[in-house]
mmCIF file of C-alpha atoms and ligand atoms in Angstrom:
data_model
loop_
_atom_site.group_PDB
_atom_site.id
_atom_site.type_symbol
_atom_site.label_atom_id
_atom_site.label_comp_id
_atom_site.label_asym_id
_atom_site.label_seq_id
_atom_site.Cartn_x
_atom_site.Cartn_y
_atom_site.Cartn_z
ATOM 1 C CA UNK G 912 8.835 -15.295 -15.079
ATOM 2 C CA UNK G 913 8.708 -12.084 -17.562
ATOM 3 C CA UNK G 914 9.267 -8.673 -16.960
ATOM 4 C CA UNK G 915 7.184 -5.989 -18.676
ATOM 5 C CA UNK G 916 10.302 -3.291 -19.705
ATOM 6 C CA UNK G 917 9.689 -0.409 -21.425
ATOM 7 C CA UNK G 918 7.158 -2.299 -23.705
ATOM 8 C CA UNK G 919 8.657 -5.490 -24.154
ATOM 9 C CA UNK G 920 8.882 -8.373 -22.356
ATOM 10 C CA UNK G 921 12.188 -9.709 -21.349
ATOM 11 C CA UNK G 922 13.303 -12.828 -18.906
ATOM 12 C CA UNK G 923 13.572 -12.490 -15.041
ATOM 13 C CA UNK G 924 17.465 -12.576 -15.002
ATOM 14 C CA UNK G 925 17.345 -9.830 -18.525
ATOM 15 C CA UNK G 926 15.203 -7.506 -16.540
ATOM 16 C CA UNK G 927 17.682 -4.830 -15.641
ATOM 17 C CA UNK G 928 17.500 -1.071 -15.247
ATOM 18 C CA UNK G 929 20.960 1.051 -15.880
ATOM 19 C CA UNK G 930 22.946 1.952 -12.411
ATOM 20 C CA UNK G 931 21.870 5.844 -13.506
ATOM 21 C CA UNK G 932 18.457 5.195 -13.432
ATOM 22 C CA UNK G 933 17.291 8.050 -11.102
ATOM 23 C CA UNK G 934 15.400 6.227 -9.309
ATOM 24 C CA UNK G 935 17.753 4.183 -8.301
ATOM 25 C CA UNK G 936 20.902 6.974 -7.554
ATOM 26 C CA UNK G 937 17.620 8.503 -5.541
ATOM 27 C CA UNK G 938 14.757 7.120 -5.053
ATOM 28 C CA UNK G 939 13.202 9.379 -8.098
ATOM 29 C CA UNK G 940 9.857 7.364 -8.965
ATOM 30 C CA UNK G 941 7.133 6.174 -7.927
ATOM 31 C CA UNK G 942 5.233 2.754 -7.713
ATOM 32 C CA UNK G 943 1.853 0.742 -6.999
ATOM 33 C CA UNK G 944 1.126 -2.851 -5.353
ATOM 34 C CA UNK G 945 -1.721 -3.832 -5.999
ATOM 35 C CA UNK G 946 -3.235 -7.850 -5.506
ATOM 36 C CA UNK G 947 -4.880 -10.642 -7.662
ATOM 37 C CA UNK G 948 -7.571 -13.033 -6.981
ATOM 38 C CA UNK G 949 -8.962 -15.766 -8.797
ATOM 39 C CA UNK G 950 -7.623 -14.185 -12.002
ATOM 40 C CA UNK G 951 -8.304 -10.698 -11.689
ATOM 41 C CA UNK G 952 -7.228 -7.696 -11.074
ATOM 42 C CA UNK G 953 -9.046 -5.978 -7.683
ATOM 43 C CA UNK G 954 -8.895 -2.465 -7.381
ATOM 44 C CA UNK G 955 -6.897 -2.305 -10.614
ATOM 45 C CA UNK G 956 -8.409 1.124 -12.565
ATOM 46 C CA UNK G 957 -8.132 2.706 -8.373
ATOM 47 C CA UNK G 958 -4.471 1.960 -8.325
ATOM 48 C CA UNK G 959 -3.366 2.677 -11.753
ATOM 49 C CA UNK G 960 -5.302 6.556 -10.624
ATOM 50 C CA UNK G 961 -3.204 6.968 -7.771
ATOM 51 C CA UNK G 962 -0.233 6.251 -9.980
ATOM 52 C CA UNK G 963 -0.665 9.096 -12.405
ATOM 53 C CA UNK G 964 -1.469 10.754 -9.396
ATOM 54 C CA UNK G 965 1.413 10.684 -7.691
ATOM 55 C CA UNK G 966 3.453 10.488 -10.892
ATOM 56 C CA UNK G 967 1.846 14.213 -11.519
ATOM 57 C CA UNK G 968 2.939 15.535 -7.766
ATOM 58 C CA UNK G 969 6.686 14.958 -9.065
ATOM 59 C CA UNK G 970 6.200 15.826 -12.338
ATOM 60 C CA UNK G 971 6.962 12.723 -14.036
ATOM 61 C CA UNK G 972 5.166 11.591 -16.812
ATOM 62 C CA UNK G 973 4.145 8.302 -17.205
ATOM 63 C CA UNK G 974 5.333 7.466 -20.939
ATOM 64 C CA UNK G 975 1.951 5.632 -21.473
ATOM 65 C CA UNK G 976 -1.728 6.799 -21.385
ATOM 66 C CA UNK G 977 -3.964 5.181 -18.156
ATOM 67 C CA UNK G 978 -6.345 2.337 -20.620
ATOM 68 C CA UNK G 979 -2.892 1.066 -22.116
ATOM 69 C CA UNK G 980 -0.557 0.675 -18.943
ATOM 70 C CA UNK G 981 -4.455 -1.054 -17.540
ATOM 71 C CA UNK G 982 -4.090 -3.247 -20.688
ATOM 72 C CA UNK G 983 -0.380 -3.528 -19.967
ATOM 73 C CA UNK G 984 -1.027 -4.481 -16.273
ATOM 74 C CA UNK G 985 -3.560 -7.413 -17.453
ATOM 75 C CA UNK G 986 -1.248 -8.795 -20.210
ATOM 76 C CA UNK G 987 1.616 -9.077 -17.609
ATOM 77 C CA UNK G 988 -0.200 -11.024 -15.784
ATOM 78 C CA UNK G 989 -1.605 -12.857 -18.545
ATOM 79 C CA UNK G 990 1.762 -14.345 -19.846
ATOM 80 C CA UNK G 991 2.771 -15.235 -16.043
ATOM 81 C CA UNK G 992 -0.303 -16.744 -15.662
ATOM 82 C CA UNK G 993 -1.652 -15.486 -12.641
ATOM 83 C CA UNK G 994 -4.761 -16.385 -10.699
ATOM 84 C CA UNK G 995 -3.381 -15.394 -6.930
ATOM 85 C CA UNK G 996 -0.586 -12.764 -7.110
ATOM 86 C CA UNK G 997 0.885 -9.264 -6.354
ATOM 87 C CA UNK G 998 1.353 -6.909 -8.838
ATOM 88 C CA UNK G 999 4.603 -4.514 -8.235
ATOM 89 C CA UNK G 1000 4.399 -1.095 -11.313
ATOM 90 C CA UNK G 1001 7.296 1.073 -11.011
ATOM 91 C CA UNK G 1002 8.210 4.437 -12.918
ATOM 92 C CA UNK G 1003 11.382 5.664 -12.617
ATOM 93 C CA UNK G 1004 12.920 8.908 -13.843
ATOM 94 C CA UNK G 1005 15.686 6.791 -16.096
ATOM 95 C CA UNK G 1006 18.786 7.248 -17.155
ATOM 96 C CA UNK G 1007 20.311 10.584 -16.088
ATOM 97 C CA UNK G 1008 23.596 11.683 -15.267
ATOM 98 C CA UNK G 1009 25.432 11.983 -11.805
ATOM 99 C CA UNK G 1010 23.655 14.495 -10.235
ATOM 100 C CA UNK G 1011 19.846 14.348 -8.520
ATOM 101 C CA UNK G 1012 18.534 17.154 -11.798
ATOM 102 C CA UNK G 1013 16.211 15.012 -13.207
ATOM 103 C CA UNK G 1014 16.506 17.318 -16.580
ATOM 104 C CA UNK G 1015 18.975 14.877 -17.676
ATOM 105 C CA UNK G 1016 17.418 12.480 -17.305
ATOM 106 C CA UNK G 1017 15.791 11.930 -21.249
ATOM 107 C CA UNK G 1018 13.724 8.965 -20.744
ATOM 108 C CA UNK G 1019 10.857 7.702 -17.834
ATOM 109 C CA UNK G 1020 11.056 3.505 -17.291
ATOM 110 C CA UNK G 1021 8.014 1.675 -16.623
ATOM 111 C CA UNK G 1022 8.502 -1.598 -15.080
ATOM 112 C CA UNK G 1023 5.760 -4.401 -14.348
ATOM 113 C CA UNK G 1024 6.525 -7.263 -12.033
ATOM 114 C CA UNK G 1025 3.420 -9.587 -11.598
ATOM 115 C CA UNK G 1026 4.466 -12.591 -9.457
ATOM 116 C CA UNK G 1027 3.077 -14.294 -6.164
ATOM 117 C CA UNK G 1028 2.411 -12.721 -2.839
ATOM 118 C CA UNK G 1029 4.373 -13.872 0.436
ATOM 119 C CA UNK G 1030 1.646 -13.053 3.322
ATOM 120 C CA UNK G 1031 1.676 -12.822 7.454
ATOM 121 C CA UNK G 1032 1.348 -15.678 8.620
ATOM 122 C CA UNK G 1033 -2.184 -17.380 8.956
ATOM 123 C CA UNK G 1034 -2.176 -17.017 13.131
ATOM 124 C CA UNK G 1035 -1.410 -12.954 12.848
ATOM 125 C CA UNK G 1036 -5.075 -12.789 10.849
ATOM 126 C CA UNK G 1037 -6.484 -15.159 13.558
ATOM 127 C CA UNK G 1038 -5.028 -14.083 17.172
ATOM 128 C CA UNK G 1039 -3.765 -10.674 15.387
ATOM 129 C CA UNK G 1040 -0.937 -8.087 15.757
ATOM 130 C CA UNK G 1041 1.442 -6.984 18.299
ATOM 131 C CA UNK G 1042 2.832 -3.198 17.061
ATOM 132 C CA UNK G 1043 4.603 -0.320 18.610
ATOM 133 C CA UNK G 1044 4.773 3.151 17.813
ATOM 134 C CA UNK G 1045 8.574 4.581 16.928
ATOM 135 C CA UNK G 1046 10.662 7.377 16.755
ATOM 136 C CA UNK G 1047 10.719 8.546 13.582
ATOM 137 C CA UNK G 1048 7.628 10.779 12.604
ATOM 138 C CA UNK G 1049 5.637 10.075 9.770
ATOM 139 C CA UNK G 1050 7.217 13.218 6.815
ATOM 140 C CA UNK G 1051 5.636 16.268 6.786
ATOM 141 C CA UNK G 1052 3.371 17.132 3.557
ATOM 142 C CA UNK G 1053 5.925 20.134 3.235
ATOM 143 C CA UNK G 1054 8.852 17.745 3.228
ATOM 144 C CA UNK G 1055 7.470 15.198 1.274
ATOM 145 C CA UNK G 1056 3.560 14.577 0.967
ATOM 146 C CA UNK G 1057 2.541 10.654 2.286
ATOM 147 C CA UNK G 1058 0.349 10.415 -0.716
ATOM 148 C CA UNK G 1059 2.408 10.854 -2.836
ATOM 149 C CA UNK G 1060 3.307 6.547 -3.344
ATOM 150 C CA UNK G 1061 7.376 7.199 -4.052
ATOM 151 C CA UNK G 1062 10.039 5.303 -4.439
ATOM 152 C CA UNK G 1063 11.823 6.737 -1.670
ATOM 153 C CA UNK G 1064 10.568 4.569 1.366
ATOM 154 C CA UNK G 1065 13.429 5.287 3.624
ATOM 155 C CA UNK G 1066 10.760 7.091 6.069
ATOM 156 C CA UNK G 1067 8.799 3.898 6.290
ATOM 157 C CA UNK G 1068 11.862 1.586 6.569
ATOM 158 C CA UNK G 1069 13.528 3.568 9.078
ATOM 159 C CA UNK G 1070 9.576 3.135 11.158
ATOM 160 C CA UNK G 1071 9.798 -1.063 9.950
ATOM 161 C CA UNK G 1072 13.473 -1.578 11.422
ATOM 162 C CA UNK G 1073 12.381 0.071 14.571
ATOM 163 C CA UNK G 1074 9.541 -1.637 14.911
ATOM 164 C CA UNK G 1075 11.689 -5.275 13.602
ATOM 165 C CA UNK G 1076 13.929 -4.211 17.124
ATOM 166 C CA UNK G 1077 11.435 -4.104 19.503
ATOM 167 C CA UNK G 1078 10.223 -7.806 18.300
ATOM 168 C CA UNK G 1079 6.914 -6.282 15.610
ATOM 169 C CA UNK G 1080 5.980 -6.514 12.498
ATOM 170 C CA UNK G 1081 4.562 -3.238 12.359
ATOM 171 C CA UNK G 1082 4.865 0.655 13.756
ATOM 172 C CA UNK G 1083 2.620 2.795 14.347
ATOM 173 C CA UNK G 1084 3.761 6.166 12.517
ATOM 174 C CA UNK G 1085 2.773 9.322 13.907
ATOM 175 C CA UNK G 1086 2.779 12.887 12.373
ATOM 176 C CA UNK G 1087 4.770 16.206 13.256
ATOM 177 C CA UNK G 1088 1.752 16.696 16.254
ATOM 178 C CA UNK G 1089 1.615 13.897 17.807
ATOM 179 C CA UNK G 1090 -1.448 12.323 15.705
ATOM 180 C CA UNK G 1091 -1.526 8.890 14.272
ATOM 181 C CA UNK G 1092 -0.373 9.285 11.071
ATOM 182 C CA UNK G 1093 -0.331 5.006 9.595
ATOM 183 C CA UNK G 1094 1.851 2.715 9.971
ATOM 184 C CA UNK G 1095 4.680 1.882 7.867
ATOM 185 C CA UNK G 1096 2.694 0.408 4.604
ATOM 186 C CA UNK G 1097 -0.852 0.274 6.013
ATOM 187 C CA UNK G 1098 -3.866 2.431 6.959
ATOM 188 C CA UNK G 1099 -4.857 1.525 10.848
ATOM 189 C CA UNK G 1100 -8.661 2.578 11.955
ATOM 190 C CA UNK G 1101 -10.557 1.359 15.065
ATOM 191 C CA UNK G 1102 -13.190 0.685 16.643
ATOM 192 C CA UNK G 1103 -14.901 2.718 19.457
ATOM 193 C CA UNK G 1104 -18.268 1.186 19.793
ATOM 194 C CA UNK G 1105 -20.451 0.849 16.716
ATOM 195 C CA UNK G 1106 -17.983 4.015 15.129
ATOM 196 C CA UNK G 1107 -15.222 2.797 12.858
ATOM 197 C CA UNK G 1108 -12.421 5.849 12.486
ATOM 198 C CA UNK G 1109 -9.262 6.442 11.387
ATOM 199 C CA UNK G 1110 -6.454 9.114 10.539
ATOM 200 C CA UNK G 1111 -7.634 12.040 8.221
ATOM 201 C CA UNK G 1112 -5.843 11.821 5.403
ATOM 202 C CA UNK G 1113 -3.691 14.813 5.911
ATOM 203 C CA UNK G 1114 -3.074 13.303 8.951
ATOM 204 C CA UNK G 1115 -0.128 12.239 6.998
ATOM 205 C CA UNK G 1116 -1.291 8.595 5.256
ATOM 206 C CA UNK G 1117 -1.213 7.069 1.756
ATOM 207 C CA UNK G 1118 -4.751 7.644 0.322
ATOM 208 C CA UNK G 1119 -4.516 3.312 1.407
ATOM 209 C CA UNK G 1120 -6.740 1.829 -1.798
ATOM 210 C CA UNK G 1121 -8.312 -0.888 0.737
ATOM 211 C CA UNK G 1122 -8.630 2.102 3.597
ATOM 212 C CA UNK G 1123 -11.345 3.154 1.037
ATOM 213 C CA UNK G 1124 -12.729 -0.469 0.304
ATOM 214 C CA UNK G 1125 -13.282 -0.693 4.526
ATOM 215 C CA UNK G 1126 -15.045 2.646 5.022
ATOM 216 C CA UNK G 1127 -16.798 1.516 2.034
ATOM 217 C CA UNK G 1128 -18.055 -1.834 3.844
ATOM 218 C CA UNK G 1129 -18.251 0.050 7.193
ATOM 219 C CA UNK G 1130 -21.485 2.239 6.103
ATOM 220 C CA UNK G 1131 -22.755 -0.420 4.211
ATOM 221 C CA UNK G 1132 -22.432 -2.957 8.041
ATOM 222 C CA UNK G 1133 -24.520 0.014 9.110
ATOM 223 C CA UNK G 1134 -21.132 1.128 11.209
ATOM 224 C CA UNK G 1135 -20.710 5.131 11.790
ATOM 225 C CA UNK G 1136 -17.471 5.600 10.207
ATOM 226 C CA UNK G 1137 -15.391 9.148 11.283
ATOM 227 C CA UNK G 1138 -12.432 10.027 9.571
ATOM 228 C CA UNK G 1139 -10.797 11.605 12.256
ATOM 229 C CA UNK G 1140 -7.519 13.028 14.493
ATOM 230 C CA UNK G 1141 -6.195 9.854 16.720
ATOM 231 C CA UNK G 1142 -3.779 9.961 19.648
ATOM 232 C CA UNK G 1143 -2.194 6.876 21.018
ATOM 233 C CA UNK G 1144 -4.654 7.052 23.987
ATOM 234 C CA UNK G 1145 -7.381 6.754 21.509
ATOM 235 C CA UNK G 1146 -5.394 3.457 20.231
ATOM 236 C CA UNK G 1147 -5.403 2.132 23.332
ATOM 237 C CA UNK G 1148 -8.639 2.467 24.653
ATOM 238 C CA UNK G 1149 -9.951 1.701 21.234
ATOM 239 C CA UNK G 1150 -12.331 -1.984 21.599
ATOM 240 C CA UNK G 1151 -10.478 -2.877 17.919
ATOM 241 C CA UNK G 1152 -7.646 -1.781 15.646
ATOM 242 C CA UNK G 1153 -6.370 -2.809 12.731
ATOM 243 C CA UNK G 1154 -5.064 -2.572 9.838
ATOM 244 C CA UNK G 1155 -5.265 -2.543 5.960
ATOM 245 C CA UNK G 1156 -3.277 -3.179 2.889
ATOM 246 C CA UNK G 1157 -3.355 -3.951 -0.652
ATOM 247 C CA UNK G 1158 -0.648 -6.850 0.282
ATOM 248 C CA UNK G 1159 -1.910 -6.863 4.118
ATOM 249 C CA UNK G 1160 -5.514 -6.759 3.916
ATOM 250 C CA UNK G 1161 -7.109 -6.633 7.287
ATOM 251 C CA UNK G 1162 -5.141 -7.093 9.618
ATOM 252 C CA UNK G 1163 -6.560 -7.770 13.427
ATOM 253 C CA UNK G 1164 -3.955 -5.884 16.249
ATOM 254 C CA UNK G 1165 -4.851 -6.981 19.683
ATOM 255 C CA UNK G 1166 -1.475 -4.817 21.160
ATOM 256 C CA UNK G 1167 -0.041 -1.698 21.063
ATOM 257 C CA UNK G 1168 2.881 -0.687 23.237
ATOM 258 C CA UNK G 1169 2.587 -2.862 25.672
ATOM 259 C CA UNK G 1170 -1.481 -2.082 26.561
ATOM 260 C CA UNK G 1171 -4.079 -4.925 25.276
ATOM 261 C CA UNK G 1172 -6.617 -3.539 22.770
ATOM 262 C CA UNK G 1173 -10.175 -4.378 23.741
ATOM 263 C CA UNK G 1174 -10.500 -8.507 24.610
ATOM 264 C CA UNK G 1175 -6.839 -9.005 23.728
ATOM 265 C CA UNK G 1176 -8.762 -11.232 20.226
ATOM 266 C CA UNK G 1177 -9.926 -9.631 17.224
ATOM 267 C CA UNK G 1178 -13.083 -7.978 17.730
ATOM 268 C CA UNK G 1179 -15.992 -8.769 15.819
ATOM 269 C CA UNK G 1180 -16.538 -5.645 13.972
ATOM 270 C CA UNK G 1181 -13.462 -6.195 12.519
ATOM 271 C CA UNK G 1182 -14.035 -9.831 11.522
ATOM 272 C CA UNK G 1183 -16.882 -9.242 9.923
ATOM 273 C CA UNK G 1184 -14.732 -6.625 7.468
ATOM 274 C CA UNK G 1185 -12.461 -9.311 7.193
ATOM 275 C CA UNK G 1186 -14.948 -11.129 5.751
ATOM 276 C CA UNK G 1187 -16.148 -9.056 3.756
ATOM 277 C CA UNK G 1188 -13.085 -7.893 2.344
ATOM 278 C CA UNK G 1189 -12.661 -11.551 1.359
ATOM 279 C CA UNK G 1190 -15.499 -11.213 -0.411
ATOM 280 C CA UNK G 1191 -15.547 -8.557 -2.218
ATOM 281 C CA UNK G 1192 -12.193 -9.401 -3.754
ATOM 282 C CA UNK G 1193 -13.317 -12.501 -4.487
ATOM 283 C CA UNK G 1194 -16.400 -11.481 -6.419
ATOM 284 C CA UNK G 1195 -14.858 -8.319 -8.070
ATOM 285 C CA UNK G 1196 -11.725 -7.206 -10.448
ATOM 286 C CA UNK G 1197 -10.309 -6.681 -13.788
ATOM 287 C CA UNK G 1198 -10.718 -10.781 -15.431
ATOM 288 C CA UNK G 1199 -7.077 -11.703 -16.610
ATOM 289 C CA UNK G 1200 -8.779 -13.739 -18.963
ATOM 290 C CA UNK G 1201 -12.304 -12.085 -20.483
HETATM 291 N N1 PXG Q 1008 0.033 3.643 3.406
HETATM 292 C C1 PXG Q 1008 1.520 2.580 3.251
HETATM 293 C C2 PXG Q 1008 2.749 3.802 3.382
HETATM 294 C C3 PXG Q 1008 1.778 2.468 2.068
HETATM 295 O O1 PXG Q 1008 2.935 2.080 1.099
HETATM 296 C C4 PXG Q 1008 -0.601 1.802 2.155
HETATM 297 C C5 PXG Q 1008 -0.797 2.246 3.182
HETATM 298 C C6 PXG Q 1008 -2.289 0.489 1.621
HETATM 299 O O2 PXG Q 1008 -2.218 1.369 0.629
HETATM 300 P P1 PXG Q 1008 -3.465 0.264 -0.221
HETATM 301 O O3 PXG Q 1008 -3.258 1.319 -1.289
HETATM 302 O O4 PXG Q 1008 -2.079 -0.857 -0.445
HETATM 303 O O5 PXG Q 1008 -4.167 -0.556 0.716
HETATM 304 C C7 PXG Q 1008 0.832 1.894 2.012
HETATM 305 C C8 PXG Q 1008 0.911 0.673 0.052
HETATM 306 C C9 PXG Q 1008 5.069 -3.931 0.213
HETATM 307 C C10 PXG Q 1008 3.192 -3.130 -0.308
HETATM 308 O O6 PXG Q 1008 6.050 -4.348 -0.809
HETATM 309 C C11 PXG Q 1008 3.447 -2.235 0.276
HETATM 310 C C12 PXG Q 1008 2.099 -1.543 0.466
HETATM 311 C C13 PXG Q 1008 1.297 -2.512 -0.979
HETATM 312 C C14 PXG Q 1008 1.688 -3.150 -0.998
HETATM 313 C C15 PXG Q 1008 2.794 -4.353 -0.814
HETATM 314 O O7 PXG Q 1008 5.391 -3.794 1.750
HETATM 315 N N2 PXG Q 1008 1.789 -0.471 0.568
#
């Protein structure tokens, strides 16, 4: 595998960052996780835009203009003969002195990895997933805004560990007010009758690209969609529930905190959206070999 590292393609074994990189020392940096389907990179422009927005929020200057970065992503996919895969874009604050002040970091590092994707087991998509609410709340906007896709993912990792300890793959994370924010690496939706509902972004969720696509697909399918505060009660009494993310795509959720959701099987709306999402991934995207 060839890794793009600061303007050069290097062998996987040679692709290393310094122990003085503030991305490692402090989680000071931003990233993106992107999928490729059938030789095309899905929603690449949206991911690139979000990366620059995350960087702007932490006063990090990405050492390249968006069109050049877009080309670098495509080049990295081509070099690695990616057709279906997973692309990880990472921008770190770069090498600095010990001490958290980023002033000592003179040059950000830019890394692009184009690899295979490891998916949840297929049964989870057919039968649905069980999730639990965890005690760790989502970061406050005023502390570390969840809209920033930063390298500091401990908030999410702690929640993931709690889910794993409870025998689950994913966790419902609430915000400090007790409203549903999102899962550890996915946004969350419920179906109530002919209405699709998801927490508003200000509830403390990442501005998910898949979330945006699903909202659009739902409107196309004639569903009413609302972005509104949700409580655990709303989740328990939903007809259907699912989570969305670039890696996970759309995963049906059939049990939350021991409560069966709807019929206990992936519902019709969820299945329709899964189909429509799959169709879109196969039909659109930035070609790797134009
Ligand atoms: N919330 C959080 C906290 C995320 O990290 C999403 C929602 C979904 O966003 P997108 O734009 O992907 O629809 C994410 C994204 C991984 C991995 O390696 C995680 C994500 C995406 C890709 C891979 O676990 N999280």
